[in-house]
Amino acid sequence: MKLIKLTAISAAVLASTAALAAEPVVVVDGNKAVAYEAEPVAVAYEAEPAYAYNADAGVVRNTTGAVAGGTKTFFQTAINPAAVSAEVGTLGYGANIAWGLNENTELQAGWAGGDVADLFGGDFDANDVNYDVDADFSNPYLGVQLRPAANWFTMGAGIIVPDNDIDVRANKEGEDDGFFKLDGIQYNAKQTGTLQGTMEHRNKLAPYATIGFRPNISDKWGLFGELGAAYMGKTNATVDATDPNSIVNYTDRNGTPQTTTAGEVAKLAEQELEDKDWLEWMPIVKVGATYRF
């Protein structure tokens, strides 16, 4: 009988809660009372770090739950950027910061700008007139960078907010006084004077898309290159002559001598620039380096 009692008592002790187990347990066996003190069982858990580097994808893996389809909040993502990058390309010189939304997706915010006219050779042709170019670019952008195969290949898309100032100056042709050739007619360059002006794109928001590569050279550093285009839209042009009232001689298509003003010649140049749609589709070519946290 005593063995049965002890067996029942042992089962009761094992089935008690952790809270009760911390208190003494009194067992009565006949006239004897025996006190037993149960010790709490300690269980050790090893916390997994919140972020682990993925050497194949080159991005930060979020082990606490991704923003896209997980438990990590936008605030937690915003204060823990995944990487910063420096870049140079057709949009200018700049930098961006990236946040890892999940293993294969990053949100990017950046800016590129400056005088990048030399990247285009410093001049361009609009019909028969060659123009020297000075540019002051400002291109803040927001986009998403994807690694569809979780490797070095990337695809990007987003929006640019362009504020690009493009200054142009027409170059005359021929020797001596020279001429400006507009719509197939030659206008005396000395009488016309200097033709210069500005151009700007009409789009206030310019969507873009790119493909690229982002190989890693260490667990912190990587390189990247991207190719793509942004739709900047048609251009607005303004061209002025030194003296818009100056008389300009020219010969029409029938071989008849005619006269006009330098201001009218400037308007013809302005129209040709807008018809040119210079950089309506802005090419995106850029390279850079990335540091990952």
PDB file of N, CA, C and O in Angstrom, residues 151-209:
ATOM      1  N   ASN A 151      20.725  36.107 -56.956  1.00  0.00           N
ATOM      2  CA  ASN A 151      22.161  36.124 -57.229  1.00  0.00           C
ATOM      3  C   ASN A 151      22.574  37.529 -57.646  1.00  0.00           C
ATOM      4  O   ASN A 151      21.925  38.504 -57.273  1.00  0.00           O
ATOM      5  N   TRP A 152      23.604  37.659 -58.460  1.00  0.00           N
ATOM      6  CA  TRP A 152      24.128  38.979 -58.812  1.00  0.00           C
ATOM      7  C   TRP A 152      23.267  39.733 -59.814  1.00  0.00           C
ATOM      8  O   TRP A 152      23.401  40.947 -59.955  1.00  0.00           O
ATOM      9  N   PHE A 153      22.356  39.062 -60.542  1.00  0.00           N
ATOM     10  CA  PHE A 153      21.524  39.714 -61.555  1.00  0.00           C
ATOM     11  C   PHE A 153      20.415  40.519 -60.885  1.00  0.00           C
ATOM     12  O   PHE A 153      19.720  40.028 -59.983  1.00  0.00           O
ATOM     13  N   THR A 154      20.222  41.784 -61.348  1.00  0.00           N
ATOM     14  CA  THR A 154      19.217  42.651 -60.739  1.00  0.00           C
ATOM     15  C   THR A 154      18.293  43.265 -61.787  1.00  0.00           C
ATOM     16  O   THR A 154      18.656  43.408 -62.953  1.00  0.00           O
ATOM     17  N   MET A 155      17.118  43.622 -61.323  1.00  0.00           N
ATOM     18  CA  MET A 155      16.149  44.373 -62.125  1.00  0.00           C
ATOM     19  C   MET A 155      15.625  45.506 -61.258  1.00  0.00           C
ATOM     20  O   MET A 155      15.314  45.297 -60.077  1.00  0.00           O
ATOM     21  N   GLY A 156      15.562  46.706 -61.829  1.00  0.00           N
ATOM     22  CA  GLY A 156      15.124  47.859 -61.062  1.00  0.00           C
ATOM     23  C   GLY A 156      14.027  48.641 -61.771  1.00  0.00           C
ATOM     24  O   GLY A 156      13.908  48.608 -62.998  1.00  0.00           O
ATOM     25  N   ALA A 157      13.225  49.328 -60.994  1.00  0.00           N
ATOM     26  CA  ALA A 157      12.175  50.195 -61.534  1.00  0.00           C
ATOM     27  C   ALA A 157      11.845  51.248 -60.493  1.00  0.00           C
ATOM     28  O   ALA A 157      12.033  51.032 -59.285  1.00  0.00           O
ATOM     29  N   GLY A 158      11.382  52.404 -60.964  1.00  0.00           N
ATOM     30  CA  GLY A 158      11.036  53.449 -60.022  1.00  0.00           C
ATOM     31  C   GLY A 158      10.671  54.746 -60.711  1.00  0.00           C
ATOM     32  O   GLY A 158      10.320  54.770 -61.895  1.00  0.00           O
ATOM     33  N   ILE A 159      10.757  55.832 -59.949  1.00  0.00           N
ATOM     34  CA  ILE A 159      10.361  57.162 -60.407  1.00  0.00           C
ATOM     35  C   ILE A 159      11.492  58.155 -60.130  1.00  0.00           C
ATOM     36  O   ILE A 159      12.066  58.172 -59.041  1.00  0.00           O
ATOM     37  N   ILE A 160      11.805  58.964 -61.148  1.00  0.00           N
ATOM     38  CA  ILE A 160      12.756  60.073 -61.001  1.00  0.00           C
ATOM     39  C   ILE A 160      11.964  61.380 -60.970  1.00  0.00           C
ATOM     40  O   ILE A 160      10.947  61.518 -61.670  1.00  0.00           O
ATOM     41  N   VAL A 161      12.407  62.328 -60.173  1.00  0.00           N
ATOM     42  CA  VAL A 161      11.804  63.671 -60.150  1.00  0.00           C
ATOM     43  C   VAL A 161      12.830  64.617 -60.768  1.00  0.00           C
ATOM     44  O   VAL A 161      13.640  65.232 -60.055  1.00  0.00           O
ATOM     45  N   PRO A 162      12.847  64.751 -62.107  1.00  0.00           N
ATOM     46  CA  PRO A 162      13.937  65.479 -62.766  1.00  0.00           C
ATOM     47  C   PRO A 162      13.808  67.000 -62.626  1.00  0.00           C
ATOM     48  O   PRO A 162      12.720  67.556 -62.714  1.00  0.00           O
ATOM     49  N   ASP A 163      14.949  67.625 -62.414  1.00  0.00           N
ATOM     50  CA  ASP A 163      15.055  69.098 -62.424  1.00  0.00           C
ATOM     51  C   ASP A 163      16.383  69.417 -63.097  1.00  0.00           C
ATOM     52  O   ASP A 163      17.348  69.820 -62.449  1.00  0.00           O
ATOM     53  N   ASN A 164      16.401  69.227 -64.414  1.00  0.00           N
ATOM     54  CA  ASN A 164      17.645  69.312 -65.176  1.00  0.00           C
ATOM     55  C   ASN A 164      17.668  70.576 -66.029  1.00  0.00           C
ATOM     56  O   ASN A 164      16.801  70.776 -66.881  1.00  0.00           O
ATOM     57  N   ASP A 165      18.670  71.408 -65.794  1.00  0.00           N
ATOM     58  CA  ASP A 165      18.870  72.615 -66.596  1.00  0.00           C
ATOM     59  C   ASP A 165      19.895  72.319 -67.681  1.00  0.00           C
ATOM     60  O   ASP A 165      21.020  71.905 -67.384  1.00  0.00           O
ATOM     61  N   ILE A 166      19.504  72.567 -68.938  1.00  0.00           N
ATOM     62  CA  ILE A 166      20.377  72.298 -70.081  1.00  0.00           C
ATOM     63  C   ILE A 166      20.545  73.593 -70.863  1.00  0.00           C
ATOM     64  O   ILE A 166      19.574  74.126 -71.422  1.00  0.00           O
ATOM     65  N   ASP A 167      21.751  74.117 -70.887  1.00  0.00           N
ATOM     66  CA  ASP A 167      22.054  75.344 -71.623  1.00  0.00           C
ATOM     67  C   ASP A 167      22.706  74.980 -72.956  1.00  0.00           C
ATOM     68  O   ASP A 167      23.611  74.139 -73.000  1.00  0.00           O
ATOM     69  N   VAL A 168      22.239  75.611 -74.036  1.00  0.00           N
ATOM     70  CA  VAL A 168      22.749  75.299 -75.375  1.00  0.00           C
ATOM     71  C   VAL A 168      23.235  76.571 -76.063  1.00  0.00           C
ATOM     72  O   VAL A 168      22.716  77.667 -75.819  1.00  0.00           O
ATOM     73  N   ARG A 169      24.220  76.397 -76.948  1.00  0.00           N
ATOM     74  CA  ARG A 169      24.767  77.511 -77.739  1.00  0.00           C
ATOM     75  C   ARG A 169      25.059  76.980 -79.133  1.00  0.00           C
ATOM     76  O   ARG A 169      25.803  76.003 -79.290  1.00  0.00           O
ATOM     77  N   ALA A 170      24.465  77.606 -80.145  1.00  0.00           N
ATOM     78  CA  ALA A 170      24.599  77.130 -81.524  1.00  0.00           C
ATOM     79  C   ALA A 170      25.982  77.450 -82.074  1.00  0.00           C
ATOM     80  O   ALA A 170      26.525  78.543 -81.843  1.00  0.00           O
ATOM     81  N   ASN A 171      26.541  76.486 -82.810  1.00  0.00           N
ATOM     82  CA  ASN A 171      27.827  76.665 -83.481  1.00  0.00           C
ATOM     83  C   ASN A 171      27.587  76.920 -84.970  1.00  0.00           C
ATOM     84  O   ASN A 171      26.850  76.178 -85.620  1.00  0.00           O
ATOM     85  N   LYS A 172      28.202  77.970 -85.494  1.00  0.00           N
ATOM     86  CA  LYS A 172      28.025  78.296 -86.912  1.00  0.00           C
ATOM     87  C   LYS A 172      28.807  77.325 -87.787  1.00  0.00           C
ATOM     88  O   LYS A 172      29.749  76.669 -87.334  1.00  0.00           O
ATOM     89  N   GLU A 173      28.409  77.255 -89.038  1.00  0.00           N
ATOM     90  CA  GLU A 173      29.119  76.442 -90.022  1.00  0.00           C
ATOM     91  C   GLU A 173      29.829  77.356 -91.017  1.00  0.00           C
ATOM     92  O   GLU A 173      29.513  78.540 -91.134  1.00  0.00           O
ATOM     93  N   GLY A 174      30.745  76.758 -91.770  1.00  0.00           N
ATOM     94  CA  GLY A 174      31.419  77.493 -92.843  1.00  0.00           C
ATOM     95  C   GLY A 174      32.531  78.388 -92.344  1.00  0.00           C
ATOM     96  O   GLY A 174      32.799  78.493 -91.148  1.00  0.00           O
ATOM     97  N   GLU A 175      33.184  79.042 -93.292  1.00  0.00           N
ATOM     98  CA  GLU A 175      34.307  79.926 -93.002  1.00  0.00           C
ATOM     99  C   GLU A 175      33.854  81.383 -93.017  1.00  0.00           C
ATOM    100  O   GLU A 175      32.697  81.690 -93.320  1.00  0.00           O
ATOM    101  N   ASP A 176      34.775  82.273 -92.710  1.00  0.00           N
ATOM    102  CA  ASP A 176      34.508  83.717 -92.672  1.00  0.00           C
ATOM    103  C   ASP A 176      33.336  83.995 -91.734  1.00  0.00           C
ATOM    104  O   ASP A 176      33.377  83.620 -90.579  1.00  0.00           O
ATOM    105  N   ASP A 177      32.290  84.649 -92.247  1.00  0.00           N
ATOM    106  CA  ASP A 177      31.144  84.984 -91.400  1.00  0.00           C
ATOM    107  C   ASP A 177      30.371  83.737 -90.989  1.00  0.00           C
ATOM    108  O   ASP A 177      29.748  83.704 -89.934  1.00  0.00           O
ATOM    109  N   GLY A 178      30.357  82.733 -91.835  1.00  0.00           N
ATOM    110  CA  GLY A 178      29.656  81.499 -91.523  1.00  0.00           C
ATOM    111  C   GLY A 178      28.150  81.638 -91.644  1.00  0.00           C
ATOM    112  O   GLY A 178      27.614  82.690 -92.040  1.00  0.00           O
ATOM    113  N   PHE A 179      27.461  80.559 -91.306  1.00  0.00           N
ATOM    114  CA  PHE A 179      25.993  80.561 -91.411  1.00  0.00           C
ATOM    115  C   PHE A 179      25.407  79.545 -90.439  1.00  0.00           C
ATOM    116  O   PHE A 179      26.083  78.631 -89.941  1.00  0.00           O
ATOM    117  N   PHE A 180      24.114  79.725 -90.138  1.00  0.00           N
ATOM    118  CA  PHE A 180      23.307  78.743 -89.417  1.00  0.00           C
ATOM    119  C   PHE A 180      22.324  78.147 -90.413  1.00  0.00           C
ATOM    120  O   PHE A 180      21.582  78.893 -91.077  1.00  0.00           O
ATOM    121  N   LYS A 181      22.295  76.831 -90.526  1.00  0.00           N
ATOM    122  CA  LYS A 181      21.402  76.179 -91.463  1.00  0.00           C
ATOM    123  C   LYS A 181      20.184  75.643 -90.711  1.00  0.00           C
ATOM    124  O   LYS A 181      20.285  74.735 -89.886  1.00  0.00           O
ATOM    125  N   LEU A 182      19.028  76.255 -91.001  1.00  0.00           N
ATOM    126  CA  LEU A 182      17.782  75.887 -90.336  1.00  0.00           C
ATOM    127  C   LEU A 182      16.716  75.586 -91.378  1.00  0.00           C
ATOM    128  O   LEU A 182      16.476  76.406 -92.277  1.00  0.00           O
ATOM    129  N   ASP A 183      16.117  74.422 -91.276  1.00  0.00           N
ATOM    130  CA  ASP A 183      15.079  73.992 -92.220  1.00  0.00           C
ATOM    131  C   ASP A 183      15.582  74.075 -93.661  1.00  0.00           C
ATOM    132  O   ASP A 183      14.843  74.464 -94.573  1.00  0.00           O
ATOM    133  N   GLY A 184      16.854  73.752 -93.849  1.00  0.00           N
ATOM    134  CA  GLY A 184      17.420  73.701 -95.190  1.00  0.00           C
ATOM    135  C   GLY A 184      17.857  75.029 -95.752  1.00  0.00           C
ATOM    136  O   GLY A 184      18.324  75.094 -96.894  1.00  0.00           O
ATOM    137  N   ILE A 185      17.756  76.116 -94.980  1.00  0.00           N
ATOM    138  CA  ILE A 185      18.123  77.457 -95.461  1.00  0.00           C
ATOM    139  C   ILE A 185      19.267  78.004 -94.611  1.00  0.00           C
ATOM    140  O   ILE A 185      19.275  77.850 -93.381  1.00  0.00           O
ATOM    141  N   GLN A 186      20.221  78.645 -95.288  1.00  0.00           N
ATOM    142  CA  GLN A 186      21.381  79.194 -94.609  1.00  0.00           C
ATOM    143  C   GLN A 186      21.162  80.665 -94.264  1.00  0.00           C
ATOM    144  O   GLN A 186      20.827  81.473 -95.133  1.00  0.00           O
ATOM    145  N   TYR A 187      21.355  80.989 -92.961  1.00  0.00           N
ATOM    146  CA  TYR A 187      21.208  82.357 -92.470  1.00  0.00           C
ATOM    147  C   TYR A 187      22.578  82.873 -92.042  1.00  0.00           C
ATOM    148  O   TYR A 187      23.321  82.168 -91.359  1.00  0.00           O
ATOM    149  N   ASN A 188      22.893  84.110 -92.469  1.00  0.00           N
ATOM    150  CA  ASN A 188      24.200  84.700 -92.187  1.00  0.00           C
ATOM    151  C   ASN A 188      24.437  84.737 -90.674  1.00  0.00           C
ATOM    152  O   ASN A 188      23.675  85.347 -89.922  1.00  0.00           O
ATOM    153  N   ALA A 189      25.512  84.069 -90.238  1.00  0.00           N
ATOM    154  CA  ALA A 189      25.766  83.943 -88.804  1.00  0.00           C
ATOM    155  C   ALA A 189      26.210  85.262 -88.175  1.00  0.00           C
ATOM    156  O   ALA A 189      25.866  85.551 -87.022  1.00  0.00           O
ATOM    157  N   LYS A 190      26.984  86.084 -88.928  1.00  0.00           N
ATOM    158  CA  LYS A 190      27.442  87.353 -88.369  1.00  0.00           C
ATOM    159  C   LYS A 190      26.271  88.282 -88.121  1.00  0.00           C
ATOM    160  O   LYS A 190      26.215  88.962 -87.079  1.00  0.00           O
ATOM    161  N   GLN A 191      25.316  88.320 -89.064  1.00  0.00           N
ATOM    162  CA  GLN A 191      24.142  89.170 -88.887  1.00  0.00           C
ATOM    163  C   GLN A 191      23.210  88.613 -87.808  1.00  0.00           C
ATOM    164  O   GLN A 191      22.558  89.383 -87.091  1.00  0.00           O
ATOM    165  N   THR A 192      23.157  87.295 -87.689  1.00  0.00           N
ATOM    166  CA  THR A 192      22.277  86.679 -86.686  1.00  0.00           C
ATOM    167  C   THR A 192      22.823  86.878 -85.283  1.00  0.00           C
ATOM    168  O   THR A 192      22.064  87.078 -84.324  1.00  0.00           O
ATOM    169  N   GLY A 193      24.135  86.847 -85.157  1.00  0.00           N
ATOM    170  CA  GLY A 193      24.737  86.931 -83.823  1.00  0.00           C
ATOM    171  C   GLY A 193      24.684  85.588 -83.100  1.00  0.00           C
ATOM    172  O   GLY A 193      24.473  84.539 -83.704  1.00  0.00           O
ATOM    173  N   THR A 194      24.861  85.645 -81.812  1.00  0.00           N
ATOM    174  CA  THR A 194      24.879  84.415 -81.005  1.00  0.00           C
ATOM    175  C   THR A 194      23.464  83.889 -80.798  1.00  0.00           C
ATOM    176  O   THR A 194      22.548  84.645 -80.460  1.00  0.00           O
ATOM    177  N   LEU A 195      23.305  82.589 -81.006  1.00  0.00           N
ATOM    178  CA  LEU A 195      22.045  81.904 -80.697  1.00  0.00           C
ATOM    179  C   LEU A 195      22.285  80.988 -79.503  1.00  0.00           C
ATOM    180  O   LEU A 195      23.062  80.033 -79.598  1.00  0.00           O
ATOM    181  N   GLN A 196      21.650  81.297 -78.409  1.00  0.00           N
ATOM    182  CA  GLN A 196      21.807  80.448 -77.222  1.00  0.00           C
ATOM    183  C   GLN A 196      20.495  80.399 -76.451  1.00  0.00           C
ATOM    184  O   GLN A 196      19.643  81.277 -76.585  1.00  0.00           O
ATOM    185  N   GLY A 197      20.359  79.346 -75.661  1.00  0.00           N
ATOM    186  CA  GLY A 197      19.104  79.189 -74.942  1.00  0.00           C
ATOM    187  C   GLY A 197      19.153  78.057 -73.936  1.00  0.00           C
ATOM    188  O   GLY A 197      20.226  77.602 -73.537  1.00  0.00           O
ATOM    189  N   THR A 198      17.972  77.613 -73.539  1.00  0.00           N
ATOM    190  CA  THR A 198      17.849  76.559 -72.534  1.00  0.00           C
ATOM    191  C   THR A 198      16.840  75.523 -72.999  1.00  0.00           C
ATOM    192  O   THR A 198      15.967  75.802 -73.827  1.00  0.00           O
ATOM    193  N   MET A 199      16.966  74.332 -72.416  1.00  0.00           N
ATOM    194  CA  MET A 199      16.011  73.254 -72.662  1.00  0.00           C
ATOM    195  C   MET A 199      15.662  72.608 -71.329  1.00  0.00           C
ATOM    196  O   MET A 199      16.494  72.532 -70.417  1.00  0.00           O
ATOM    197  N   GLU A 200      14.433  72.144 -71.228  1.00  0.00           N
ATOM    198  CA  GLU A 200      14.040  71.372 -70.046  1.00  0.00           C
ATOM    199  C   GLU A 200      12.978  70.364 -70.437  1.00  0.00           C
ATOM    200  O   GLU A 200      12.189  70.593 -71.374  1.00  0.00           O
ATOM    201  N   HIS A 201      12.968  69.237 -69.749  1.00  0.00           N
ATOM    202  CA  HIS A 201      11.980  68.206 -70.037  1.00  0.00           C
ATOM    203  C   HIS A 201      10.647  68.550 -69.380  1.00  0.00           C
ATOM    204  O   HIS A 201      10.600  69.157 -68.306  1.00  0.00           O
ATOM    205  N   ARG A 202       9.582  68.127 -70.033  1.00  0.00           N
ATOM    206  CA  ARG A 202       8.250  68.485 -69.551  1.00  0.00           C
ATOM    207  C   ARG A 202       7.770  67.596 -68.410  1.00  0.00           C
ATOM    208  O   ARG A 202       6.951  68.007 -67.596  1.00  0.00           O
ATOM    209  N   ASN A 203       8.238  66.361 -68.366  1.00  0.00           N
ATOM    210  CA  ASN A 203       7.780  65.443 -67.326  1.00  0.00           C
ATOM    211  C   ASN A 203       8.294  65.868 -65.957  1.00  0.00           C
ATOM    212  O   ASN A 203       9.489  66.073 -65.772  1.00  0.00           O
ATOM    213  N   LYS A 204       7.378  65.980 -65.003  1.00  0.00           N
ATOM    214  CA  LYS A 204       7.766  66.260 -63.629  1.00  0.00           C
ATOM    215  C   LYS A 204       8.064  64.970 -62.870  1.00  0.00           C
ATOM    216  O   LYS A 204       8.741  64.988 -61.841  1.00  0.00           O
ATOM    217  N   LEU A 205       7.529  63.859 -63.356  1.00  0.00           N
ATOM    218  CA  LEU A 205       7.837  62.536 -62.838  1.00  0.00           C
ATOM    219  C   LEU A 205       8.232  61.662 -64.019  1.00  0.00           C
ATOM    220  O   LEU A 205       7.506  61.604 -65.015  1.00  0.00           O
ATOM    221  N   ALA A 206       9.352  60.993 -63.912  1.00  0.00           N
ATOM    222  CA  ALA A 206       9.867  60.198 -65.028  1.00  0.00           C
ATOM    223  C   ALA A 206      10.050  58.742 -64.588  1.00  0.00           C
ATOM    224  O   ALA A 206      10.931  58.452 -63.772  1.00  0.00           O
ATOM    225  N   PRO A 207       9.225  57.825 -65.094  1.00  0.00           N
ATOM    226  CA  PRO A 207       9.415  56.411 -64.748  1.00  0.00           C
ATOM    227  C   PRO A 207      10.674  55.859 -65.400  1.00  0.00           C
ATOM    228  O   PRO A 207      11.059  56.280 -66.492  1.00  0.00           O
ATOM    229  N   TYR A 208      11.315  54.916 -64.721  1.00  0.00           N
ATOM    230  CA  TYR A 208      12.531  54.322 -65.274  1.00  0.00           C
ATOM    231  C   TYR A 208      12.551  52.819 -65.004  1.00  0.00           C
ATOM    232  O   TYR A 208      11.862  52.322 -64.106  1.00  0.00           O
ATOM    233  N   ALA A 209      13.363  52.122 -65.785  1.00  0.00           N
ATOM    234  CA  ALA A 209      13.570  50.684 -65.600  1.00  0.00           C
ATOM    235  C   ALA A 209      15.011  50.355 -65.965  1.00  0.00           C
ATOM    236  O   ALA A 209      15.577  50.964 -66.887  1.00  0.00           O
TER     237      ALA A 209
END
